[in-house]
PDB file of C-alpha atoms in Angstrom:
ATOM      1  CA  UNK A  36     -32.865 -75.818 -85.752  1.00  0.00           C
ATOM      2  CA  UNK A  37     -33.456 -72.673 -83.697  1.00  0.00           C
ATOM      3  CA  UNK A  38     -31.323 -69.589 -84.121  1.00  0.00           C
ATOM      4  CA  UNK A  39     -28.802 -68.457 -81.526  1.00  0.00           C
ATOM      5  CA  UNK A  40     -26.668 -65.353 -81.202  1.00  0.00           C
ATOM      6  CA  UNK A  41     -23.556 -64.900 -83.276  1.00  0.00           C
ATOM      7  CA  UNK A  42     -24.719 -67.099 -86.131  1.00  0.00           C
ATOM      8  CA  UNK A  43     -24.629 -70.328 -84.139  1.00  0.00           C
ATOM      9  CA  UNK A  44     -27.632 -72.598 -83.765  1.00  0.00           C
ATOM     10  CA  UNK A  45     -29.092 -75.046 -81.309  1.00  0.00           C
ATOM     11  CA  UNK A  46     -29.578 -78.556 -82.583  1.00  0.00           C
ATOM     12  CA  UNK A  47     -32.885 -80.190 -81.849  1.00  0.00           C
ATOM     13  CA  UNK A  48     -31.021 -83.425 -81.159  1.00  0.00           C
ATOM     14  CA  UNK A  49     -28.911 -83.357 -77.989  1.00  0.00           C
ATOM     15  CA  UNK A  50     -25.224 -83.159 -78.919  1.00  0.00           C
ATOM     16  CA  UNK A  51     -23.953 -83.858 -75.391  1.00  0.00           C
ATOM     17  CA  UNK A  52     -23.900 -87.327 -73.873  1.00  0.00           C
ATOM     18  CA  UNK A  53     -24.243 -85.871 -70.349  1.00  0.00           C
ATOM     19  CA  UNK A  54     -26.598 -82.995 -69.622  1.00  0.00           C
ATOM     20  CA  UNK A  55     -27.337 -81.868 -66.041  1.00  0.00           C
ATOM     21  CA  UNK A  56     -30.896 -82.383 -64.896  1.00  0.00           C
ATOM     22  CA  UNK A  57     -30.618 -79.154 -62.905  1.00  0.00           C
ATOM     23  CA  UNK A  58     -28.429 -76.265 -64.074  1.00  0.00           C
ATOM     24  CA  UNK A  59     -27.987 -73.101 -62.034  1.00  0.00           C
ATOM     25  CA  UNK A  60     -26.788 -69.792 -63.471  1.00  0.00           C
ATOM     26  CA  UNK A  61     -25.317 -66.790 -61.652  1.00  0.00           C
ATOM     27  CA  UNK A  62     -26.062 -63.872 -63.975  1.00  0.00           C
ATOM     28  CA  UNK A  63     -23.018 -61.729 -63.210  1.00  0.00           C
ATOM     29  CA  UNK A  64     -21.361 -58.867 -65.057  1.00  0.00           C
ATOM     30  CA  UNK A  65     -24.225 -56.606 -66.166  1.00  0.00           C
ATOM     31  CA  UNK A  66     -22.702 -53.485 -64.610  1.00  0.00           C
ATOM     32  CA  UNK A  67     -19.194 -54.232 -65.882  1.00  0.00           C
ATOM     33  CA  UNK A  68     -20.610 -54.824 -69.367  1.00  0.00           C
ATOM     34  CA  UNK A  69     -22.298 -51.431 -69.111  1.00  0.00           C
ATOM     35  CA  UNK A  70     -19.036 -49.749 -68.116  1.00  0.00           C
ATOM     36  CA  UNK A  71     -17.170 -51.309 -71.048  1.00  0.00           C
ATOM     37  CA  UNK A  72     -19.868 -50.185 -73.490  1.00  0.00           C
ATOM     38  CA  UNK A  73     -20.369 -46.703 -72.031  1.00  0.00           C
ATOM     39  CA  UNK A  74     -23.870 -47.479 -70.777  1.00  0.00           C
ATOM     40  CA  UNK A  75     -25.635 -46.883 -67.466  1.00  0.00           C
ATOM     41  CA  UNK A  76     -25.987 -49.653 -64.888  1.00  0.00           C
ATOM     42  CA  UNK A  77     -29.709 -49.892 -65.670  1.00  0.00           C
ATOM     43  CA  UNK A  78     -28.971 -50.328 -69.371  1.00  0.00           C
ATOM     44  CA  UNK A  79     -26.559 -53.108 -68.445  1.00  0.00           C
ATOM     45  CA  UNK A  80     -29.263 -54.876 -66.463  1.00  0.00           C
ATOM     46  CA  UNK A  81     -31.725 -54.399 -69.344  1.00  0.00           C
ATOM     47  CA  UNK A  82     -29.231 -55.977 -71.740  1.00  0.00           C
ATOM     48  CA  UNK A  83     -28.529 -58.843 -69.344  1.00  0.00           C
ATOM     49  CA  UNK A  84     -32.071 -59.803 -68.446  1.00  0.00           C
ATOM     50  CA  UNK A  85     -33.143 -59.608 -72.076  1.00  0.00           C
ATOM     51  CA  UNK A  86     -30.901 -62.650 -72.605  1.00  0.00           C
ATOM     52  CA  UNK A  87     -32.863 -64.857 -70.213  1.00  0.00           C
ATOM     53  CA  UNK A  88     -35.679 -66.138 -72.494  1.00  0.00           C
ATOM     54  CA  UNK A  89     -33.286 -67.247 -75.237  1.00  0.00           C
ATOM     55  CA  UNK A  90     -30.942 -68.979 -72.784  1.00  0.00           C
ATOM     56  CA  UNK A  91     -33.928 -70.787 -71.275  1.00  0.00           C
ATOM     57  CA  UNK A  92     -34.962 -71.971 -74.737  1.00  0.00           C
ATOM     58  CA  UNK A  93     -31.466 -73.344 -75.305  1.00  0.00           C
ATOM     59  CA  UNK A  94     -31.540 -75.193 -71.980  1.00  0.00           C
ATOM     60  CA  UNK A  95     -34.951 -76.646 -72.779  1.00  0.00           C
ATOM     61  CA  UNK A  96     -33.875 -77.779 -76.247  1.00  0.00           C
ATOM     62  CA  UNK A  97     -30.764 -79.434 -74.775  1.00  0.00           C
ATOM     63  CA  UNK A  98     -32.841 -81.469 -72.317  1.00  0.00           C
ATOM     64  CA  UNK A  99     -32.211 -79.650 -69.020  1.00  0.00           C
ATOM     65  CA  UNK A 100     -35.130 -80.334 -66.663  1.00  0.00           C
ATOM     66  CA  UNK A 101     -34.650 -77.514 -64.133  1.00  0.00           C
ATOM     67  CA  UNK A 102     -32.913 -74.142 -64.403  1.00  0.00           C
ATOM     68  CA  UNK A 103     -32.328 -71.823 -61.452  1.00  0.00           C
ATOM     69  CA  UNK A 104     -31.381 -68.224 -62.277  1.00  0.00           C
ATOM     70  CA  UNK A 105     -29.861 -65.942 -59.646  1.00  0.00           C
ATOM     71  CA  UNK A 106     -31.288 -62.588 -60.685  1.00  0.00           C
ATOM     72  CA  UNK A 107     -30.926 -60.534 -57.494  1.00  0.00           C
ATOM     73  CA  UNK A 108     -29.150 -61.263 -54.220  1.00  0.00           C
ATOM     74  CA  UNK A 109     -29.980 -59.929 -50.783  1.00  0.00           C
ATOM     75  CA  UNK A 110     -26.604 -58.131 -50.918  1.00  0.00           C
ATOM     76  CA  UNK A 111     -27.659 -56.350 -54.133  1.00  0.00           C
ATOM     77  CA  UNK A 112     -30.385 -54.586 -52.153  1.00  0.00           C
ATOM     78  CA  UNK A 113     -27.671 -52.438 -50.537  1.00  0.00           C
ATOM     79  CA  UNK A 114     -26.876 -50.745 -53.844  1.00  0.00           C
ATOM     80  CA  UNK A 115     -28.011 -47.249 -54.795  1.00  0.00           C
ATOM     81  CA  UNK A 116     -31.824 -47.092 -54.366  1.00  0.00           C
ATOM     82  CA  UNK A 117     -32.302 -45.799 -57.918  1.00  0.00           C
ATOM     83  CA  UNK A 118     -30.431 -48.797 -59.334  1.00  0.00           C
ATOM     84  CA  UNK A 119     -32.382 -51.215 -57.134  1.00  0.00           C
ATOM     85  CA  UNK A 120     -35.699 -49.662 -58.212  1.00  0.00           C
ATOM     86  CA  UNK A 121     -34.689 -50.026 -61.857  1.00  0.00           C
ATOM     87  CA  UNK A 122     -33.664 -53.639 -61.240  1.00  0.00           C
ATOM     88  CA  UNK A 123     -37.044 -54.426 -59.701  1.00  0.00           C
ATOM     89  CA  UNK A 124     -38.826 -52.907 -62.700  1.00  0.00           C
ATOM     90  CA  UNK A 125     -36.656 -54.826 -65.184  1.00  0.00           C
ATOM     91  CA  UNK A 126     -37.136 -58.104 -63.311  1.00  0.00           C
ATOM     92  CA  UNK A 127     -40.893 -57.527 -63.109  1.00  0.00           C
ATOM     93  CA  UNK A 128     -40.980 -57.112 -66.894  1.00  0.00           C
ATOM     94  CA  UNK A 129     -39.039 -60.369 -67.257  1.00  0.00           C
ATOM     95  CA  UNK A 130     -41.441 -62.226 -64.950  1.00  0.00           C
ATOM     96  CA  UNK A 131     -44.455 -60.895 -66.841  1.00  0.00           C
ATOM     97  CA  UNK A 132     -42.842 -61.991 -70.103  1.00  0.00           C
ATOM     98  CA  UNK A 133     -42.327 -65.521 -68.789  1.00  0.00           C
ATOM     99  CA  UNK A 134     -45.951 -65.596 -67.662  1.00  0.00           C
ATOM    100  CA  UNK A 135     -47.103 -64.539 -71.127  1.00  0.00           C
ATOM    101  CA  UNK A 136     -45.022 -67.235 -72.817  1.00  0.00           C
ATOM    102  CA  UNK A 137     -46.711 -69.834 -70.570  1.00  0.00           C
ATOM    103  CA  UNK A 138     -44.167 -72.475 -71.564  1.00  0.00           C
ATOM    104  CA  UNK A 139     -42.379 -73.478 -68.366  1.00  0.00           C
ATOM    105  CA  UNK A 140     -43.199 -74.002 -64.702  1.00  0.00           C
ATOM    106  CA  UNK A 141     -41.923 -70.899 -62.940  1.00  0.00           C
ATOM    107  CA  UNK A 142     -41.508 -70.282 -59.227  1.00  0.00           C
ATOM    108  CA  UNK A 143     -39.710 -67.881 -56.918  1.00  0.00           C
ATOM    109  CA  UNK A 144     -36.825 -68.707 -54.598  1.00  0.00           C
ATOM    110  CA  UNK A 145     -35.779 -66.047 -52.125  1.00  0.00           C
ATOM    111  CA  UNK A 146     -36.920 -64.006 -49.150  1.00  0.00           C
ATOM    112  CA  UNK A 147     -40.515 -63.020 -49.902  1.00  0.00           C
ATOM    113  CA  UNK A 148     -40.512 -60.256 -47.290  1.00  0.00           C
ATOM    114  CA  UNK A 149     -37.744 -58.458 -49.205  1.00  0.00           C
ATOM    115  CA  UNK A 150     -39.540 -58.500 -52.566  1.00  0.00           C
ATOM    116  CA  UNK A 151     -41.556 -55.367 -53.474  1.00  0.00           C
ATOM    117  CA  UNK A 152     -45.300 -55.924 -53.502  1.00  0.00           C
ATOM    118  CA  UNK A 153     -45.758 -55.439 -57.248  1.00  0.00           C
ATOM    119  CA  UNK A 154     -42.972 -57.882 -58.122  1.00  0.00           C
ATOM    120  CA  UNK A 155     -44.207 -60.391 -55.545  1.00  0.00           C
ATOM    121  CA  UNK A 156     -47.677 -60.247 -57.106  1.00  0.00           C
ATOM    122  CA  UNK A 157     -46.161 -60.931 -60.527  1.00  0.00           C
ATOM    123  CA  UNK A 158     -44.183 -63.878 -59.128  1.00  0.00           C
ATOM    124  CA  UNK A 159     -47.257 -65.347 -57.470  1.00  0.00           C
ATOM    125  CA  UNK A 160     -49.249 -64.918 -60.669  1.00  0.00           C
ATOM    126  CA  UNK A 161     -46.682 -66.629 -62.902  1.00  0.00           C
ATOM    127  CA  UNK A 162     -46.336 -69.494 -60.396  1.00  0.00           C
ATOM    128  CA  UNK A 163     -50.104 -70.033 -60.314  1.00  0.00           C
ATOM    129  CA  UNK A 164     -50.455 -69.678 -64.075  1.00  0.00           C
ATOM    130  CA  UNK A 165     -47.711 -72.172 -64.923  1.00  0.00           C
ATOM    131  CA  UNK A 166     -48.120 -74.701 -62.102  1.00  0.00           C
ATOM    132  CA  UNK A 167     -49.703 -77.315 -64.386  1.00  0.00           C
ATOM    133  CA  UNK A 168     -47.216 -76.879 -67.217  1.00  0.00           C
ATOM    134  CA  UNK A 169     -45.230 -80.002 -68.007  1.00  0.00           C
ATOM    135  CA  UNK A 170     -42.174 -78.268 -69.423  1.00  0.00           C
ATOM    136  CA  UNK A 171     -38.890 -77.298 -67.850  1.00  0.00           C
ATOM    137  CA  UNK A 172     -38.913 -75.908 -64.322  1.00  0.00           C
ATOM    138  CA  UNK A 173     -37.551 -72.382 -63.953  1.00  0.00           C
ATOM    139  CA  UNK A 174     -36.618 -71.084 -60.499  1.00  0.00           C
ATOM    140  CA  UNK A 175     -36.122 -67.319 -60.225  1.00  0.00           C
ATOM    141  CA  UNK A 176     -33.800 -66.507 -57.319  1.00  0.00           C
ATOM    142  CA  UNK A 177     -34.801 -62.950 -56.417  1.00  0.00           C
ATOM    143  CA  UNK A 178     -33.852 -61.307 -53.119  1.00  0.00           C
ATOM    144  CA  UNK A 179     -32.009 -64.564 -52.580  1.00  0.00           C
ATOM    145  CA  UNK A 180     -29.188 -65.455 -50.198  1.00  0.00           C
ATOM    146  CA  UNK A 181     -27.892 -68.935 -49.424  1.00  0.00           C
ATOM    147  CA  UNK A 182     -27.732 -68.437 -45.658  1.00  0.00           C
ATOM    148  CA  UNK A 183     -31.149 -66.786 -45.626  1.00  0.00           C
ATOM    149  CA  UNK A 184     -32.609 -69.754 -47.516  1.00  0.00           C
ATOM    150  CA  UNK A 185     -31.299 -72.245 -44.953  1.00  0.00           C
ATOM    151  CA  UNK A 186     -32.355 -70.221 -41.915  1.00  0.00           C
ATOM    152  CA  UNK A 187     -35.789 -69.575 -43.421  1.00  0.00           C
ATOM    153  CA  UNK A 188     -36.272 -73.303 -44.070  1.00  0.00           C
ATOM    154  CA  UNK A 189     -35.328 -74.142 -40.481  1.00  0.00           C
ATOM    155  CA  UNK A 190     -37.627 -71.421 -39.168  1.00  0.00           C
ATOM    156  CA  UNK A 191     -40.548 -72.731 -41.205  1.00  0.00           C
ATOM    157  CA  UNK A 192     -39.939 -76.267 -39.973  1.00  0.00           C
ATOM    158  CA  UNK A 193     -39.822 -75.208 -36.326  1.00  0.00           C
ATOM    159  CA  UNK A 194     -42.937 -73.055 -36.681  1.00  0.00           C
ATOM    160  CA  UNK A 195     -44.744 -75.991 -38.281  1.00  0.00           C
ATOM    161  CA  UNK A 196     -43.711 -78.344 -35.496  1.00  0.00           C
ATOM    162  CA  UNK A 197     -44.799 -75.796 -32.884  1.00  0.00           C
ATOM    163  CA  UNK A 198     -48.187 -75.565 -34.596  1.00  0.00           C
ATOM    164  CA  UNK A 199     -48.462 -79.352 -34.256  1.00  0.00           C
ATOM    165  CA  UNK A 200     -47.930 -78.958 -30.524  1.00  0.00           C
ATOM    166  CA  UNK A 201     -44.502 -80.622 -30.381  1.00  0.00           C
ATOM    167  CA  UNK A 202     -42.128 -79.829 -27.535  1.00  0.00           C
ATOM    168  CA  UNK A 203     -38.927 -77.899 -28.382  1.00  0.00           C
ATOM    169  CA  UNK A 204     -36.886 -81.071 -27.867  1.00  0.00           C
ATOM    170  CA  UNK A 205     -39.066 -83.112 -30.222  1.00  0.00           C
ATOM    171  CA  UNK A 206     -39.101 -80.294 -32.776  1.00  0.00           C
ATOM    172  CA  UNK A 207     -35.293 -80.167 -32.657  1.00  0.00           C
ATOM    173  CA  UNK A 208     -35.115 -83.909 -33.361  1.00  0.00           C
ATOM    174  CA  UNK A 209     -37.329 -83.414 -36.399  1.00  0.00           C
ATOM    175  CA  UNK A 210     -35.009 -80.803 -37.951  1.00  0.00           C
ATOM    176  CA  UNK A 211     -32.915 -83.254 -39.966  1.00  0.00           C
ATOM    177  CA  UNK A 212     -30.857 -82.742 -43.110  1.00  0.00           C
ATOM    178  CA  UNK A 213     -33.562 -84.504 -45.085  1.00  0.00           C
ATOM    179  CA  UNK A 214     -36.287 -82.228 -43.662  1.00  0.00           C
ATOM    180  CA  UNK A 215     -34.305 -79.083 -44.456  1.00  0.00           C
ATOM    181  CA  UNK A 216     -33.629 -80.312 -47.990  1.00  0.00           C
ATOM    182  CA  UNK A 217     -37.312 -80.966 -48.544  1.00  0.00           C
ATOM    183  CA  UNK A 218     -38.211 -77.526 -47.212  1.00  0.00           C
ATOM    184  CA  UNK A 219     -35.714 -75.840 -49.525  1.00  0.00           C
ATOM    185  CA  UNK A 220     -35.817 -77.890 -52.707  1.00  0.00           C
ATOM    186  CA  UNK A 221     -39.284 -79.459 -52.681  1.00  0.00           C
ATOM    187  CA  UNK A 222     -39.278 -81.758 -55.739  1.00  0.00           C
ATOM    188  CA  UNK A 223     -36.316 -80.171 -57.534  1.00  0.00           C
ATOM    189  CA  UNK A 224     -33.378 -82.483 -58.275  1.00  0.00           C
ATOM    190  CA  UNK A 225     -30.026 -81.477 -56.841  1.00  0.00           C
ATOM    191  CA  UNK A 226     -28.164 -78.907 -58.939  1.00  0.00           C
ATOM    192  CA  UNK A 227     -25.478 -80.685 -60.946  1.00  0.00           C
ATOM    193  CA  UNK A 228     -23.887 -77.703 -62.680  1.00  0.00           C
ATOM    194  CA  UNK A 229     -23.491 -74.108 -61.474  1.00  0.00           C
ATOM    195  CA  UNK A 230     -22.347 -71.565 -64.071  1.00  0.00           C
ATOM    196  CA  UNK A 231     -21.077 -68.106 -63.151  1.00  0.00           C
ATOM    197  CA  UNK A 232     -20.338 -65.418 -65.702  1.00  0.00           C
ATOM    198  CA  UNK A 233     -17.995 -62.373 -65.598  1.00  0.00           C
ATOM    199  CA  UNK A 234     -14.841 -64.103 -64.349  1.00  0.00           C
ATOM    200  CA  UNK A 235     -15.670 -64.238 -60.643  1.00  0.00           C
ATOM    201  CA  UNK A 236     -14.657 -67.654 -59.270  1.00  0.00           C
ATOM    202  CA  UNK A 237     -16.776 -67.995 -56.141  1.00  0.00           C
ATOM    203  CA  UNK A 238     -20.247 -69.270 -55.335  1.00  0.00           C
ATOM    204  CA  UNK A 239     -21.264 -66.353 -53.055  1.00  0.00           C
ATOM    205  CA  UNK A 240     -23.443 -68.833 -51.160  1.00  0.00           C
ATOM    206  CA  UNK A 241     -25.677 -69.613 -54.142  1.00  0.00           C
ATOM    207  CA  UNK A 242     -27.696 -72.782 -53.493  1.00  0.00           C
ATOM    208  CA  UNK A 243     -25.554 -73.226 -50.396  1.00  0.00           C
ATOM    209  CA  UNK A 244     -27.454 -76.277 -49.130  1.00  0.00           C
ATOM    210  CA  UNK A 245     -28.367 -78.178 -52.283  1.00  0.00           C
ATOM    211  CA  UNK A 246     -25.422 -77.584 -54.636  1.00  0.00           C
ATOM    212  CA  UNK A 247     -22.591 -78.962 -52.526  1.00  0.00           C
ATOM    213  CA  UNK A 248     -21.953 -81.819 -54.988  1.00  0.00           C
ATOM    214  CA  UNK A 249     -22.416 -79.679 -58.099  1.00  0.00           C
ATOM    215  CA  UNK A 250     -19.738 -79.002 -60.665  1.00  0.00           C
ATOM    216  CA  UNK A 251     -18.869 -75.315 -61.094  1.00  0.00           C
ATOM    217  CA  UNK A 252     -17.986 -73.607 -64.356  1.00  0.00           C
ATOM    218  CA  UNK A 253     -16.649 -70.056 -64.488  1.00  0.00           C
ATOM    219  CA  UNK A 254     -16.471 -67.999 -67.662  1.00  0.00           C
ATOM    220  CA  UNK A 255     -15.044 -64.519 -68.200  1.00  0.00           C
ATOM    221  CA  UNK A 256     -17.965 -63.656 -70.485  1.00  0.00           C
ATOM    222  CA  UNK A 257     -20.237 -60.962 -69.050  1.00  0.00           C
ATOM    223  CA  UNK A 258     -23.836 -62.113 -68.777  1.00  0.00           C
ATOM    224  CA  UNK A 259     -25.210 -59.768 -71.508  1.00  0.00           C
ATOM    225  CA  UNK A 260     -22.772 -61.412 -73.957  1.00  0.00           C
ATOM    226  CA  UNK A 261     -23.536 -64.995 -72.856  1.00  0.00           C
ATOM    227  CA  UNK A 262     -24.220 -66.988 -76.010  1.00  0.00           C
ATOM    228  CA  UNK A 263     -24.849 -70.530 -77.102  1.00  0.00           C
ATOM    229  CA  UNK A 264     -21.142 -71.208 -77.468  1.00  0.00           C
ATOM    230  CA  UNK A 265     -20.676 -70.231 -73.804  1.00  0.00           C
ATOM    231  CA  UNK A 266     -23.458 -72.592 -72.758  1.00  0.00           C
ATOM    232  CA  UNK A 267     -21.965 -75.365 -74.891  1.00  0.00           C
ATOM    233  CA  UNK A 268     -18.555 -74.809 -73.237  1.00  0.00           C
ATOM    234  CA  UNK A 269     -20.161 -75.133 -69.810  1.00  0.00           C
ATOM    235  CA  UNK A 270     -21.848 -78.387 -70.815  1.00  0.00           C
ATOM    236  CA  UNK A 271     -18.602 -79.728 -72.276  1.00  0.00           C
ATOM    237  CA  UNK A 272     -16.907 -78.976 -68.936  1.00  0.00           C
ATOM    238  CA  UNK A 273     -19.692 -80.785 -67.092  1.00  0.00           C
ATOM    239  CA  UNK A 274     -19.542 -83.725 -69.477  1.00  0.00           C
ATOM    240  CA  UNK A 275     -15.796 -84.083 -69.005  1.00  0.00           C
ATOM    241  CA  UNK A 276     -15.966 -83.730 -65.213  1.00  0.00           C
ATOM    242  CA  UNK A 277     -18.923 -86.079 -64.815  1.00  0.00           C
ATOM    243  CA  UNK A 278     -17.525 -88.805 -67.040  1.00  0.00           C
ATOM    244  CA  UNK A 279     -17.238 -91.948 -64.944  1.00  0.00           C
ATOM    245  CA  UNK A 280     -18.995 -90.387 -61.954  1.00  0.00           C
ATOM    246  CA  UNK A 281     -22.461 -91.122 -60.650  1.00  0.00           C
ATOM    247  CA  UNK A 282     -24.984 -88.385 -61.283  1.00  0.00           C
ATOM    248  CA  UNK A 283     -26.847 -86.864 -58.358  1.00  0.00           C
ATOM    249  CA  UNK A 284     -30.374 -88.213 -57.884  1.00  0.00           C
ATOM    250  CA  UNK A 285     -33.411 -86.765 -56.078  1.00  0.00           C
ATOM    251  CA  UNK A 286     -32.791 -89.237 -53.236  1.00  0.00           C
ATOM    252  CA  UNK A 287     -29.208 -87.991 -52.782  1.00  0.00           C
ATOM    253  CA  UNK A 288     -30.021 -84.312 -52.484  1.00  0.00           C
ATOM    254  CA  UNK A 289     -28.881 -84.052 -48.864  1.00  0.00           C
ATOM    255  CA  UNK A 290     -26.307 -86.848 -48.743  1.00  0.00           C
TER     256      UNK A 290
END
């Protein structure tokens, strides 16, 4: 048994009859946690992102195959430059830590052009270093926006078709739902559960294209306080909601 916060523990045997293949987490509430505890925004982000490795271990032990973490949105980039710079430093440290652990397959999801050069280099390095790992997949959504992800996928498809010498009309016919899904999700299964912390009950466009059939679970817990009991509650919600329903499959990602 591996230790968890608050004296709880994670069982090596799965205690849930239904576990999502792909779980997505919106890490919300770092700044509000900081306000409650009399800390700076940067200290709130430090406390929040320090939780990530342990939560990933819990997900792995419970049998989740893919986890997508929304660490930084494109909207977050409009915050005070000092806070954004601190966020980039904290996230870079997290990425380097995941690279050092060398346990999971890690990749970036988001607008590459918006990511600072040093962080982008760290993301590319961890992706290359872990590409052959057989463990859980971990997607880091950094400088991510749902609408940007869809438009970027369509742009890449059209540019690829143009490079093949296709006419605009033929290229347009090739831009199908299946093609966009493949461009966005590659070999990831469809997200089946999206969890958002801090009490906000909205998706904010997270995984806008691929998560339309996902169950959503909202908790009032701020991300820095997110513990195993919170994760277990989310899985219990998913188990109850998915009982008697067909699970999403890789072939149904865009249907």
